[in-house]
JSON list of C-alpha atoms in Angstrom, two decimals:
[
{"chain": "A", "resi": 1, "resn": "MET", "atom": "CA", "xyz": [-0.01, -0.03, -0.11]},
{"chain": "A", "resi": 2, "resn": "ASP", "atom": "CA", "xyz": [1.19, 3.13, -1.03]},
{"chain": "A", "resi": 3, "resn": "PHE", "atom": "CA", "xyz": [-0.17, 5.15, 2.17]},
{"chain": "A", "resi": 4, "resn": "VAL", "atom": "CA", "xyz": [1.88, 2.59, 4.59]},
{"chain": "A", "resi": 5, "resn": "ASN", "atom": "CA", "xyz": [4.93, 2.83, 2.77]},
{"chain": "A", "resi": 6, "resn": "ALA", "atom": "CA", "xyz": [5.10, 6.66, 1.84]},
{"chain": "A", "resi": 7, "resn": "LYS", "atom": "CA", "xyz": [8.07, 8.44, 3.71]},
{"chain": "A", "resi": 8, "resn": "ASP", "atom": "CA", "xyz": [5.73, 11.19, 4.90]},
{"chain": "A", "resi": 9, "resn": "ASN", "atom": "CA", "xyz": [3.48, 8.99, 6.89]},
{"chain": "A", "resi": 10, "resn": "GLY", "atom": "CA", "xyz": [6.32, 7.37, 8.89]},
{"chain": "A", "resi": 11, "resn": "THR", "atom": "CA", "xyz": [5.94, 9.16, 12.16]},
{"chain": "A", "resi": 12, "resn": "TYR", "atom": "CA", "xyz": [2.11, 8.58, 12.02]},
{"chain": "A", "resi": 13, "resn": "LEU", "atom": "CA", "xyz": [2.66, 4.71, 11.43]},
{"chain": "A", "resi": 14, "resn": "TRP", "atom": "CA", "xyz": [5.43, 4.71, 14.32]},
{"chain": "A", "resi": 15, "resn": "ASN", "atom": "CA", "xyz": [2.79, 6.18, 16.65]},
{"chain": "A", "resi": 16, "resn": "LEU", "atom": "CA", "xyz": [0.39, 3.56, 15.68]},
{"chain": "A", "resi": 17, "resn": "ALA", "atom": "CA", "xyz": [2.86, 1.02, 16.25]},
{"chain": "A", "resi": 18, "resn": "HIS", "atom": "CA", "xyz": [3.76, 2.16, 19.59]},
{"chain": "A", "resi": 19, "resn": "PHE", "atom": "CA", "xyz": [-0.08, 2.34, 20.36]},
{"chain": "A", "resi": 20, "resn": "VAL", "atom": "CA", "xyz": [-0.56, -1.44, 19.19]},
{"chain": "A", "resi": 21, "resn": "SER", "atom": "CA", "xyz": [2.52, -2.27, 21.30]},
{"chain": "A", "resi": 22, "resn": "VAL", "atom": "CA", "xyz": [1.14, -0.59, 24.38]},
{"chain": "A", "resi": 23, "resn": "LEU", "atom": "CA", "xyz": [-2.45, -2.24, 23.96]},
{"chain": "A", "resi": 24, "resn": "ALA", "atom": "CA", "xyz": [-1.53, -5.80, 22.70]},
{"chain": "A", "resi": 25, "resn": "ASP", "atom": "CA", "xyz": [-0.90, -7.86, 25.70]},
{"chain": "A", "resi": 26, "resn": "ASN", "atom": "CA", "xyz": [-3.51, -5.85, 27.81]},
{"chain": "A", "resi": 27, "resn": "VAL", "atom": "CA", "xyz": [-6.37, -6.74, 25.16]},
{"chain": "A", "resi": 28, "resn": "ILE", "atom": "CA", "xyz": [-5.13, -10.31, 25.03]},
{"chain": "A", "resi": 29, "resn": "PHE", "atom": "CA", "xyz": [-5.45, -10.83, 28.66]},
{"chain": "A", "resi": 30, "resn": "CYS", "atom": "CA", "xyz": [-8.91, -9.05, 28.87]},
{"chain": "A", "resi": 31, "resn": "CYS", "atom": "CA", "xyz": [-9.99, -11.68, 26.10]},
{"chain": "A", "resi": 32, "resn": "GLY", "atom": "CA", "xyz": [-9.56, -14.27, 28.74]},
{"chain": "A", "resi": 33, "resn": "ASP", "atom": "CA", "xyz": [-5.51, -14.70, 27.91]},
{"chain": "A", "resi": 34, "resn": "LEU", "atom": "CA", "xyz": [-3.84, -16.73, 25.23]},
{"chain": "A", "resi": 35, "resn": "LEU", "atom": "CA", "xyz": [-3.34, -19.91, 27.45]},
{"chain": "A", "resi": 36, "resn": "PRO", "atom": "CA", "xyz": [-6.90, -20.39, 28.48]},
{"chain": "A", "resi": 37, "resn": "LEU", "atom": "CA", "xyz": [-8.14, -19.93, 24.86]},
{"chain": "A", "resi": 38, "resn": "LEU", "atom": "CA", "xyz": [-5.61, -22.48, 23.54]},
{"chain": "A", "resi": 39, "resn": "SER", "atom": "CA", "xyz": [-6.56, -24.82, 26.41]},
{"chain": "A", "resi": 40, "resn": "SER", "atom": "CA", "xyz": [-10.00, -24.61, 25.32]},
{"chain": "A", "resi": 41, "resn": "VAL", "atom": "CA", "xyz": [-9.35, -25.21, 21.50]},
{"chain": "A", "resi": 42, "resn": "THR", "atom": "CA", "xyz": [-7.50, -28.32, 22.51]},
{"chain": "A", "resi": 43, "resn": "SER", "atom": "CA", "xyz": [-9.51, -29.72, 25.47]},
{"chain": "A", "resi": 44, "resn": "ARG", "atom": "CA", "xyz": [-10.75, -33.24, 25.20]},
{"chain": "A", "resi": 45, "resn": "ASP", "atom": "CA", "xyz": [-14.22, -32.30, 26.47]},
{"chain": "A", "resi": 46, "resn": "TYR", "atom": "CA", "xyz": [-16.40, -29.33, 25.56]},
{"chain": "A", "resi": 47, "resn": "GLY", "atom": "CA", "xyz": [-17.20, -29.21, 29.04]},
{"chain": "A", "resi": 48, "resn": "GLN", "atom": "CA", "xyz": [-13.67, -27.66, 29.82]},
{"chain": "A", "resi": 49, "resn": "ASP", "atom": "CA", "xyz": [-14.30, -24.56, 27.39]},
{"chain": "A", "resi": 50, "resn": "VAL", "atom": "CA", "xyz": [-14.55, -21.94, 29.96]},
{"chain": "A", "resi": 51, "resn": "ILE", "atom": "CA", "xyz": [-13.37, -18.54, 28.87]},
{"chain": "A", "resi": 52, "resn": "GLU", "atom": "CA", "xyz": [-13.63, -15.83, 31.62]},
{"chain": "A", "resi": 53, "resn": "PRO", "atom": "CA", "xyz": [-13.32, -12.04, 31.33]},
{"chain": "A", "resi": 54, "resn": "CYS", "atom": "CA", "xyz": [-10.19, -10.48, 32.81]},
{"chain": "A", "resi": 55, "resn": "GLY", "atom": "CA", "xyz": [-8.87, -6.78, 33.38]},
{"chain": "A", "resi": 56, "resn": "GLY", "atom": "CA", "xyz": [-12.38, -5.37, 34.19]},
{"chain": "A", "resi": 57, "resn": "MET", "atom": "CA", "xyz": [-14.03, -5.67, 30.60]},
{"chain": "A", "resi": 58, "resn": "THR", "atom": "CA", "xyz": [-16.63, -7.68, 29.21]},
{"chain": "A", "resi": 59, "resn": "LEU", "atom": "CA", "xyz": [-15.65, -10.19, 26.54]},
{"chain": "A", "resi": 60, "resn": "GLU", "atom": "CA", "xyz": [-17.83, -8.64, 24.14]},
{"chain": "A", "resi": 61, "resn": "THR", "atom": "CA", "xyz": [-15.88, -5.51, 24.43]},
{"chain": "A", "resi": 62, "resn": "SER", "atom": "CA", "xyz": [-12.45, -7.06, 24.72]},
{"chain": "A", "resi": 63, "resn": "PHE", "atom": "CA", "xyz": [-13.00, -8.88, 21.56]},
{"chain": "A", "resi": 64, "resn": "SER", "atom": "CA", "xyz": [-14.27, -5.82, 19.72]},
{"chain": "A", "resi": 65, "resn": "PHE", "atom": "CA", "xyz": [-10.96, -4.10, 20.56]},
{"chain": "A", "resi": 66, "resn": "LEU", "atom": "CA", "xyz": [-9.13, -7.29, 19.62]},
{"chain": "A", "resi": 67, "resn": "ASN", "atom": "CA", "xyz": [-10.92, -6.82, 16.04]},
{"chain": "A", "resi": 68, "resn": "ARG", "atom": "CA", "xyz": [-9.87, -3.35, 16.02]},
{"chain": "A", "resi": 69, "resn": "LEU", "atom": "CA", "xyz": [-6.21, -3.95, 16.94]},
{"chain": "A", "resi": 70, "resn": "MET", "atom": "CA", "xyz": [-5.90, -6.71, 14.44]},
{"chain": "A", "resi": 71, "resn": "SER", "atom": "CA", "xyz": [-7.13, -4.37, 11.67]},
{"chain": "A", "resi": 72, "resn": "LEU", "atom": "CA", "xyz": [-4.28, -1.83, 12.67]},
{"chain": "A", "resi": 73, "resn": "VAL", "atom": "CA", "xyz": [-1.64, -4.81, 12.66]},
{"chain": "A", "resi": 74, "resn": "ASP", "atom": "CA", "xyz": [-2.75, -5.90, 9.37]},
{"chain": "A", "resi": 75, "resn": "VAL", "atom": "CA", "xyz": [-2.14, -2.36, 7.80]},
{"chain": "A", "resi": 76, "resn": "ILE", "atom": "CA", "xyz": [0.91, -1.23, 9.65]},
{"chain": "A", "resi": 77, "resn": "VAL", "atom": "CA", "xyz": [2.82, -4.47, 10.33]},
{"chain": "A", "resi": 78, "resn": "PHE", "atom": "CA", "xyz": [1.85, -6.96, 7.50]},
{"chain": "A", "resi": 79, "resn": "THR", "atom": "CA", "xyz": [1.38, -4.81, 4.71]},
{"chain": "A", "resi": 80, "resn": "SER", "atom": "CA", "xyz": [4.49, -2.55, 5.36]},
{"chain": "A", "resi": 81, "resn": "SER", "atom": "CA", "xyz": [8.28, -2.73, 5.22]},
{"chain": "A", "resi": 82, "resn": "LEU", "atom": "CA", "xyz": [8.60, -0.54, 8.28]},
{"chain": "A", "resi": 83, "resn": "ALA", "atom": "CA", "xyz": [11.26, -1.50, 10.92]},
{"chain": "A", "resi": 84, "resn": "PHE", "atom": "CA", "xyz": [9.91, -1.30, 14.52]},
{"chain": "A", "resi": 85, "resn": "SER", "atom": "CA", "xyz": [13.37, -1.18, 16.62]},
{"chain": "A", "resi": 86, "resn": "GLY", "atom": "CA", "xyz": [12.43, 2.31, 17.48]},
{"chain": "A", "resi": 87, "resn": "VAL", "atom": "CA", "xyz": [9.28, 1.15, 19.28]},
{"chain": "A", "resi": 88, "resn": "GLU", "atom": "CA", "xyz": [11.19, -1.58, 20.90]},
{"chain": "A", "resi": 89, "resn": "THR", "atom": "CA", "xyz": [13.84, 0.82, 22.02]},
{"chain": "A", "resi": 90, "resn": "ASN", "atom": "CA", "xyz": [11.43, 3.45, 23.28]},
{"chain": "A", "resi": 91, "resn": "ARG", "atom": "CA", "xyz": [9.51, 0.67, 25.51]},
{"chain": "A", "resi": 92, "resn": "ASN", "atom": "CA", "xyz": [12.54, -1.20, 26.56]},
{"chain": "A", "resi": 93, "resn": "MET", "atom": "CA", "xyz": [11.79, -4.14, 24.72]},
{"chain": "A", "resi": 94, "resn": "SER", "atom": "CA", "xyz": [14.26, -6.96, 23.56]},
{"chain": "A", "resi": 95, "resn": "THR", "atom": "CA", "xyz": [14.88, -7.10, 19.63]},
{"chain": "A", "resi": 96, "resn": "GLY", "atom": "CA", "xyz": [11.97, -8.68, 17.95]},
{"chain": "A", "resi": 97, "resn": "GLY", "atom": "CA", "xyz": [9.74, -7.96, 20.81]},
{"chain": "A", "resi": 98, "resn": "PHE", "atom": "CA", "xyz": [7.12, -5.96, 18.99]},
{"chain": "A", "resi": 99, "resn": "LEU", "atom": "CA", "xyz": [6.65, -8.73, 16.29]},
{"chain": "A", "resi": 100, "resn": "ARG", "atom": "CA", "xyz": [6.25, -11.30, 18.97]},
{"chain": "A", "resi": 101, "resn": "GLN", "atom": "CA", "xyz": [3.56, -9.16, 20.34]},
{"chain": "A", "resi": 102, "resn": "CYS", "atom": "CA", "xyz": [1.80, -9.29, 16.89]},
{"chain": "A", "resi": 103, "resn": "LEU", "atom": "CA", "xyz": [2.26, -12.80, 16.77]},
{"chain": "A", "resi": 104, "resn": "ARG", "atom": "CA", "xyz": [0.40, -13.47, 19.95]},
{"chain": "A", "resi": 105, "resn": "LEU", "atom": "CA", "xyz": [-2.62, -11.23, 18.60]},
{"chain": "A", "resi": 106, "resn": "VAL", "atom": "CA", "xyz": [-2.62, -13.44, 15.64]},
{"chain": "A", "resi": 107, "resn": "PHE", "atom": "CA", "xyz": [-2.49, -16.49, 17.76]},
{"chain": "A", "resi": 108, "resn": "CYS", "atom": "CA", "xyz": [-5.47, -15.10, 19.94]},
{"chain": "A", "resi": 109, "resn": "CYS", "atom": "CA", "xyz": [-7.54, -14.38, 16.99]},
{"chain": "A", "resi": 110, "resn": "ALA", "atom": "CA", "xyz": [-6.65, -17.53, 15.39]},
{"chain": "A", "resi": 111, "resn": "ALA", "atom": "CA", "xyz": [-7.44, -19.66, 18.50]},
{"chain": "A", "resi": 112, "resn": "ARG", "atom": "CA", "xyz": [-10.89, -17.70, 19.14]},
{"chain": "A", "resi": 113, "resn": "ASN", "atom": "CA", "xyz": [-11.72, -18.46, 15.52]},
{"chain": "A", "resi": 114, "resn": "ARG", "atom": "CA", "xyz": [-10.99, -22.17, 15.94]},
{"chain": "A", "resi": 115, "resn": "LEU", "atom": "CA", "xyz": [-13.03, -22.43, 19.17]},
{"chain": "A", "resi": 116, "resn": "VAL", "atom": "CA", "xyz": [-16.13, -20.95, 17.48]},
{"chain": "A", "resi": 117, "resn": "CYS", "atom": "CA", "xyz": [-15.62, -23.41, 14.53]},
{"chain": "A", "resi": 118, "resn": "ARG", "atom": "CA", "xyz": [-15.47, -26.32, 17.46]},
{"chain": "A", "resi": 119, "resn": "GLN", "atom": "CA", "xyz": [-18.58, -24.91, 19.11]},
{"chain": "A", "resi": 120, "resn": "ARG", "atom": "CA", "xyz": [-20.54, -24.32, 15.48]},
{"chain": "A", "resi": 121, "resn": "ASN", "atom": "CA", "xyz": [-22.74, -27.35, 16.20]},
{"chain": "A", "resi": 122, "resn": "ARG", "atom": "CA", "xyz": [-22.95, -26.68, 19.95]},
{"chain": "A", "resi": 123, "resn": "PRO", "atom": "CA", "xyz": [-23.72, -23.03, 20.70]},
{"chain": "A", "resi": 124, "resn": "ILE", "atom": "CA", "xyz": [-23.87, -23.52, 24.19]},
{"chain": "A", "resi": 125, "resn": "LEU", "atom": "CA", "xyz": [-21.95, -25.94, 26.61]},
{"chain": "A", "resi": 126, "resn": "PRO", "atom": "CA", "xyz": [-23.79, -29.12, 27.35]},
{"chain": "A", "resi": 127, "resn": "LEU", "atom": "CA", "xyz": [-25.13, -29.66, 30.73]},
{"chain": "A", "resi": 128, "resn": "ILE", "atom": "CA", "xyz": [-22.44, -30.95, 33.20]},
{"chain": "A", "resi": 129, "resn": "THR", "atom": "CA", "xyz": [-23.56, -33.17, 35.97]},
{"chain": "A", "resi": 130, "resn": "SER", "atom": "CA", "xyz": [-20.22, -33.97, 37.52]},
{"chain": "A", "resi": 131, "resn": "GLY", "atom": "CA", "xyz": [-20.46, -30.98, 40.11]},
{"chain": "A", "resi": 132, "resn": "LYS", "atom": "CA", "xyz": [-17.46, -29.29, 38.71]},
{"chain": "A", "resi": 133, "resn": "LEU", "atom": "CA", "xyz": [-19.35, -26.55, 37.73]},
{"chain": "A", "resi": 134, "resn": "GLY", "atom": "CA", "xyz": [-22.09, -24.80, 39.76]},
{"chain": "A", "resi": 135, "resn": "LYS", "atom": "CA", "xyz": [-25.25, -23.40, 37.97]},
{"chain": "A", "resi": 136, "resn": "LYS", "atom": "CA", "xyz": [-23.71, -19.97, 38.03]},
{"chain": "A", "resi": 137, "resn": "ALA", "atom": "CA", "xyz": [-20.38, -20.88, 36.59]},
{"chain": "A", "resi": 138, "resn": "LEU", "atom": "CA", "xyz": [-22.08, -23.04, 33.94]},
{"chain": "A", "resi": 139, "resn": "LYS", "atom": "CA", "xyz": [-24.28, -19.82, 32.82]},
{"chain": "A", "resi": 140, "resn": "GLU", "atom": "CA", "xyz": [-21.27, -17.81, 32.61]},
{"chain": "A", "resi": 141, "resn": "ALA", "atom": "CA", "xyz": [-19.39, -20.35, 30.55]},
{"chain": "A", "resi": 142, "resn": "ARG", "atom": "CA", "xyz": [-22.28, -20.52, 28.05]},
{"chain": "A", "resi": 143, "resn": "GLN", "atom": "CA", "xyz": [-22.61, -16.80, 27.76]},
{"chain": "A", "resi": 144, "resn": "ALA", "atom": "CA", "xyz": [-18.71, -16.75, 27.17]},
{"chain": "A", "resi": 145, "resn": "ILE", "atom": "CA", "xyz": [-19.00, -19.04, 24.33]},
{"chain": "A", "resi": 146, "resn": "LYS", "atom": "CA", "xyz": [-21.99, -17.31, 22.94]},
{"chain": "A", "resi": 147, "resn": "THR", "atom": "CA", "xyz": [-19.84, -14.06, 23.18]},
{"chain": "A", "resi": 148, "resn": "LEU", "atom": "CA", "xyz": [-16.95, -15.72, 21.45]},
{"chain": "A", "resi": 149, "resn": "ILE", "atom": "CA", "xyz": [-19.24, -16.63, 18.53]},
{"chain": "A", "resi": 150, "resn": "ALA", "atom": "CA", "xyz": [-20.86, -13.28, 18.06]},
{"chain": "A", "resi": 151, "resn": "SER", "atom": "CA", "xyz": [-17.20, -11.59, 18.00]},
{"chain": "A", "resi": 152, "resn": "THR", "atom": "CA", "xyz": [-16.70, -13.46, 14.79]},
{"chain": "A", "resi": 153, "resn": "LYS", "atom": "CA", "xyz": [-19.81, -12.29, 13.10]},
{"chain": "A", "resi": 154, "resn": "PRO", "atom": "CA", "xyz": [-19.97, -9.05, 11.00]},
{"chain": "A", "resi": 155, "resn": "PRO", "atom": "CA", "xyz": [-21.42, -5.94, 12.71]},
{"chain": "A", "resi": 156, "resn": "SER", "atom": "CA", "xyz": [-25.10, -5.29, 12.24]},
{"chain": "A", "resi": 157, "resn": "GLU", "atom": "CA", "xyz": [-26.31, -1.96, 11.19]},
{"chain": "A", "resi": 158, "resn": "GLN", "atom": "CA", "xyz": [-27.48, -1.07, 14.61]},
{"chain": "A", "resi": 159, "resn": "ASP", "atom": "CA", "xyz": [-24.21, -1.76, 16.32]},
{"chain": "A", "resi": 160, "resn": "LEU", "atom": "CA", "xyz": [-22.64, 1.53, 15.31]},
{"chain": "A", "resi": 161, "resn": "VAL", "atom": "CA", "xyz": [-19.61, 0.89, 17.62]},
{"chain": "A", "resi": 162, "resn": "GLN", "atom": "CA", "xyz": [-18.50, -2.30, 15.91]},
{"chain": "A", "resi": 163, "resn": "ASN", "atom": "CA", "xyz": [-19.53, -1.15, 12.49]},
{"chain": "A", "resi": 164, "resn": "ILE", "atom": "CA", "xyz": [-16.10, -0.08, 11.09]},
{"chain": "A", "resi": 165, "resn": "PRO", "atom": "CA", "xyz": [-14.81, -0.50, 7.70]},
{"chain": "A", "resi": 166, "resn": "GLY", "atom": "CA", "xyz": [-13.19, -3.72, 6.63]},
{"chain": "A", "resi": 167, "resn": "HIS", "atom": "CA", "xyz": [-14.64, -5.48, 9.77]},
{"chain": "A", "resi": 168, "resn": "VAL", "atom": "CA", "xyz": [-16.30, -8.60, 8.40]},
{"chain": "A", "resi": 169, "resn": "THR", "atom": "CA", "xyz": [-16.71, -12.17, 9.65]},
{"chain": "A", "resi": 170, "resn": "THR", "atom": "CA", "xyz": [-13.88, -13.63, 10.73]},
{"chain": "A", "resi": 171, "resn": "VAL", "atom": "CA", "xyz": [-14.87, -17.41, 10.12]},
{"chain": "A", "resi": 172, "resn": "THR", "atom": "CA", "xyz": [-15.60, -18.16, 6.45]},
{"chain": "A", "resi": 173, "resn": "ASP", "atom": "CA", "xyz": [-15.24, -22.02, 6.51]},
{"chain": "A", "resi": 174, "resn": "PRO", "atom": "CA", "xyz": [-16.19, -23.81, 9.71]},
{"chain": "A", "resi": 175, "resn": "GLU", "atom": "CA", "xyz": [-14.58, -26.94, 8.63]},
{"chain": "A", "resi": 176, "resn": "LYS", "atom": "CA", "xyz": [-11.10, -25.42, 7.89]},
{"chain": "A", "resi": 177, "resn": "LEU", "atom": "CA", "xyz": [-8.20, -26.02, 10.64]},
{"chain": "A", "resi": 178, "resn": "LEU", "atom": "CA", "xyz": [-7.51, -22.25, 10.35]},
{"chain": "A", "resi": 179, "resn": "GLN", "atom": "CA", "xyz": [-9.30, -19.67, 8.60]},
{"chain": "A", "resi": 180, "resn": "GLU", "atom": "CA", "xyz": [-7.66, -17.82, 5.27]},
{"chain": "A", "resi": 181, "resn": "MET", "atom": "CA", "xyz": [-7.36, -14.63, 7.29]},
{"chain": "A", "resi": 182, "resn": "ASP", "atom": "CA", "xyz": [-5.54, -16.42, 10.04]},
{"chain": "A", "resi": 183, "resn": "VAL", "atom": "CA", "xyz": [-3.41, -18.18, 7.42]},
{"chain": "A", "resi": 184, "resn": "ASN", "atom": "CA", "xyz": [-2.37, -15.02, 5.66]},
{"chain": "A", "resi": 185, "resn": "ARG", "atom": "CA", "xyz": [-1.35, -13.42, 8.97]},
{"chain": "A", "resi": 186, "resn": "LEU", "atom": "CA", "xyz": [0.69, -16.32, 9.85]},
{"chain": "A", "resi": 187, "resn": "ARG", "atom": "CA", "xyz": [2.45, -16.14, 6.27]},
{"chain": "A", "resi": 188, "resn": "ALA", "atom": "CA", "xyz": [2.90, -12.62, 6.79]},
{"chain": "A", "resi": 189, "resn": "VAL", "atom": "CA", "xyz": [4.62, -13.20, 10.07]},
{"chain": "A", "resi": 190, "resn": "VAL", "atom": "CA", "xyz": [6.86, -15.98, 8.65]},
{"chain": "A", "resi": 191, "resn": "TYR", "atom": "CA", "xyz": [7.89, -14.37, 5.30]},
{"chain": "A", "resi": 192, "resn": "ARG", "atom": "CA", "xyz": [8.71, -10.79, 6.82]},
{"chain": "A", "resi": 193, "resn": "ASP", "atom": "CA", "xyz": [12.08, -9.43, 6.52]},
{"chain": "A", "resi": 194, "resn": "PHE", "atom": "CA", "xyz": [14.19, -9.46, 9.62]},
{"chain": "A", "resi": 195, "resn": "GLU", "atom": "CA", "xyz": [17.53, -7.84, 10.39]},
{"chain": "A", "resi": 196, "resn": "ASP", "atom": "CA", "xyz": [18.19, -10.56, 12.91]},
{"chain": "A", "resi": 197, "resn": "SER", "atom": "CA", "xyz": [17.89, -14.02, 11.36]},
{"chain": "A", "resi": 198, "resn": "ARG", "atom": "CA", "xyz": [17.51, -15.64, 14.85]},
{"chain": "A", "resi": 199, "resn": "GLN", "atom": "CA", "xyz": [14.39, -13.95, 15.38]},
{"chain": "A", "resi": 200, "resn": "ALA", "atom": "CA", "xyz": [12.97, -14.84, 11.97]},
{"chain": "A", "resi": 201, "resn": "GLN", "atom": "CA", "xyz": [13.58, -18.58, 12.88]},
{"chain": "A", "resi": 202, "resn": "PHE", "atom": "CA", "xyz": [12.13, -18.10, 16.27]},
{"chain": "A", "resi": 203, "resn": "LEU", "atom": "CA", "xyz": [8.96, -16.85, 15.00]},
{"chain": "A", "resi": 204, "resn": "ALA", "atom": "CA", "xyz": [8.74, -19.41, 12.24]},
{"chain": "A", "resi": 205, "resn": "LEU", "atom": "CA", "xyz": [9.31, -22.23, 14.86]},
{"chain": "A", "resi": 206, "resn": "THR", "atom": "CA", "xyz": [6.57, -20.84, 16.77]},
{"chain": "A", "resi": 207, "resn": "VAL", "atom": "CA", "xyz": [4.40, -20.64, 14.03]},
{"chain": "A", "resi": 208, "resn": "VAL", "atom": "CA", "xyz": [4.96, -24.30, 13.09]},
{"chain": "A", "resi": 209, "resn": "TYR", "atom": "CA", "xyz": [4.43, -25.52, 16.87]},
{"chain": "A", "resi": 210, "resn": "PHE", "atom": "CA", "xyz": [1.04, -23.47, 16.97]},
{"chain": "A", "resi": 211, "resn": "ILE", "atom": "CA", "xyz": [-0.22, -25.36, 13.73]},
{"chain": "A", "resi": 212, "resn": "ALA", "atom": "CA", "xyz": [0.78, -28.59, 15.13]},
{"chain": "A", "resi": 213, "resn": "VAL", "atom": "CA", "xyz": [-1.00, -28.21, 18.39]},
{"chain": "A", "resi": 214, "resn": "MET", "atom": "CA", "xyz": [-3.99, -27.09, 16.38]},
{"chain": "A", "resi": 215, "resn": "MET", "atom": "CA", "xyz": [-3.72, -30.08, 13.96]},
{"chain": "A", "resi": 216, "resn": "VAL", "atom": "CA", "xyz": [-3.47, -32.63, 16.66]},
{"chain": "A", "resi": 217, "resn": "ALA", "atom": "CA", "xyz": [-6.33, -31.27, 18.51]},
{"chain": "A", "resi": 218, "resn": "LYS", "atom": "CA", "xyz": [-8.57, -31.02, 15.20]},
{"chain": "A", "resi": 219, "resn": "TYR", "atom": "CA", "xyz": [-7.54, -34.86, 14.37]},
{"chain": "A", "resi": 220, "resn": "ARG", "atom": "CA", "xyz": [-8.61, -36.07, 18.10]},
{"chain": "A", "resi": 221, "resn": "ASP", "atom": "CA", "xyz": [-12.04, -34.34, 17.27]},
{"chain": "A", "resi": 222, "resn": "LEU", "atom": "CA", "xyz": [-12.39, -36.19, 14.00]},
{"chain": "A", "resi": 223, "resn": "LEU", "atom": "CA", "xyz": [-11.76, -39.24, 15.35]},
{"chain": "A", "resi": 224, "resn": "LYS", "atom": "CA", "xyz": [-14.06, -38.55, 18.22]},
{"chain": "A", "resi": 225, "resn": "SER", "atom": "CA", "xyz": [-16.80, -37.68, 15.84]},
{"chain": "A", "resi": 226, "resn": "GLU", "atom": "CA", "xyz": [-16.23, -40.81, 13.76]},
{"chain": "A", "resi": 227, "resn": "ASP", "atom": "CA", "xyz": [-16.42, -42.84, 16.81]},
{"chain": "A", "resi": 228, "resn": "SER", "atom": "CA", "xyz": [-19.48, -41.14, 18.02]},
{"chain": "A", "resi": 229, "resn": "ASP", "atom": "CA", "xyz": [-21.30, -41.75, 14.75]},
{"chain": "A", "resi": 230, "resn": "ALA", "atom": "CA", "xyz": [-20.25, -45.52, 14.60]},
{"chain": "A", "resi": 231, "resn": "ARG", "atom": "CA", "xyz": [-21.54, -46.00, 18.14]},
{"chain": "A", "resi": 232, "resn": "ALA", "atom": "CA", "xyz": [-24.98, -44.30, 17.10]},
{"chain": "A", "resi": 233, "resn": "ARG", "atom": "CA", "xyz": [-25.11, -46.47, 13.78]},
{"chain": "A", "resi": 234, "resn": "PHE", "atom": "CA", "xyz": [-24.40, -49.58, 16.02]},
{"chain": "A", "resi": 235, "resn": "HIS", "atom": "CA", "xyz": [-27.25, -48.78, 18.26]},
{"chain": "A", "resi": 236, "resn": "THR", "atom": "CA", "xyz": [-29.84, -48.09, 15.69]},
{"chain": "A", "resi": 237, "resn": "VAL", "atom": "CA", "xyz": [-29.11, -51.19, 13.41]},
{"chain": "A", "resi": 238, "resn": "PRO", "atom": "CA", "xyz": [-31.81, -54.11, 14.49]},
{"chain": "A", "resi": 239, "resn": "SER", "atom": "CA", "xyz": [-30.82, -57.37, 15.34]},
{"chain": "A", "resi": 240, "resn": "PRO", "atom": "CA", "xyz": [-31.52, -60.26, 12.65]},
{"chain": "A", "resi": 241, "resn": "GLY", "atom": "CA", "xyz": [-33.72, -62.12, 15.18]},
{"chain": "A", "resi": 242, "resn": "ALA", "atom": "CA", "xyz": [-35.93, -58.86, 15.58]},
{"chain": "A", "resi": 243, "resn": "VAL", "atom": "CA", "xyz": [-36.85, -58.65, 11.96]},
{"chain": "A", "resi": 244, "resn": "SER", "atom": "CA", "xyz": [-40.11, -60.55, 11.27]}
]
């Protein structure tokens, strides 16, 4: 984009990058944090998918900020050739720290989208009778999943706060492991030019590890789904003696 790479806009983009760096980890924390999201994505039981709001903001507000922040990252980081060493120096960060923040934002969005895909046939959590969750906690967990799903949908005309240009649905194909938008972002991180090759290798290995974790969880879900279908067919097939 000419606007992003124009020299006259360098200071403006640098300020935006600083703004993103300040907000990135706080927004991820308010969305329930990255590790709980990954735990829910890779959980063996849907009953463990519990996302709790943090930082004093509701999940709806937090994911709304996440969508906006990722829109900024898409423009000023993934479509530009700017160096962000100035941001890292200003914030006393190590080399590559800003891009690692951006990668955590990408992981947060990708994990959110994957969790929504897992829940596409289960808009609310099943009733848990093990006693681990009380009625209040179960209700909050169900509401969190609903909010998570709503955050991936395009804004309505009535919702003027989220009705910003370029904000569209983030889940286009629920059957895919990663959505096309998430794949493009991960590719942009891996193929971005780095002054330090070690940072490039670290980010690439992190992306590979993240995808591997997603693949293992997806494969397990497929096996469990096939096993459930086989059991259902076994119970519905009548025995030969029952046929008159």
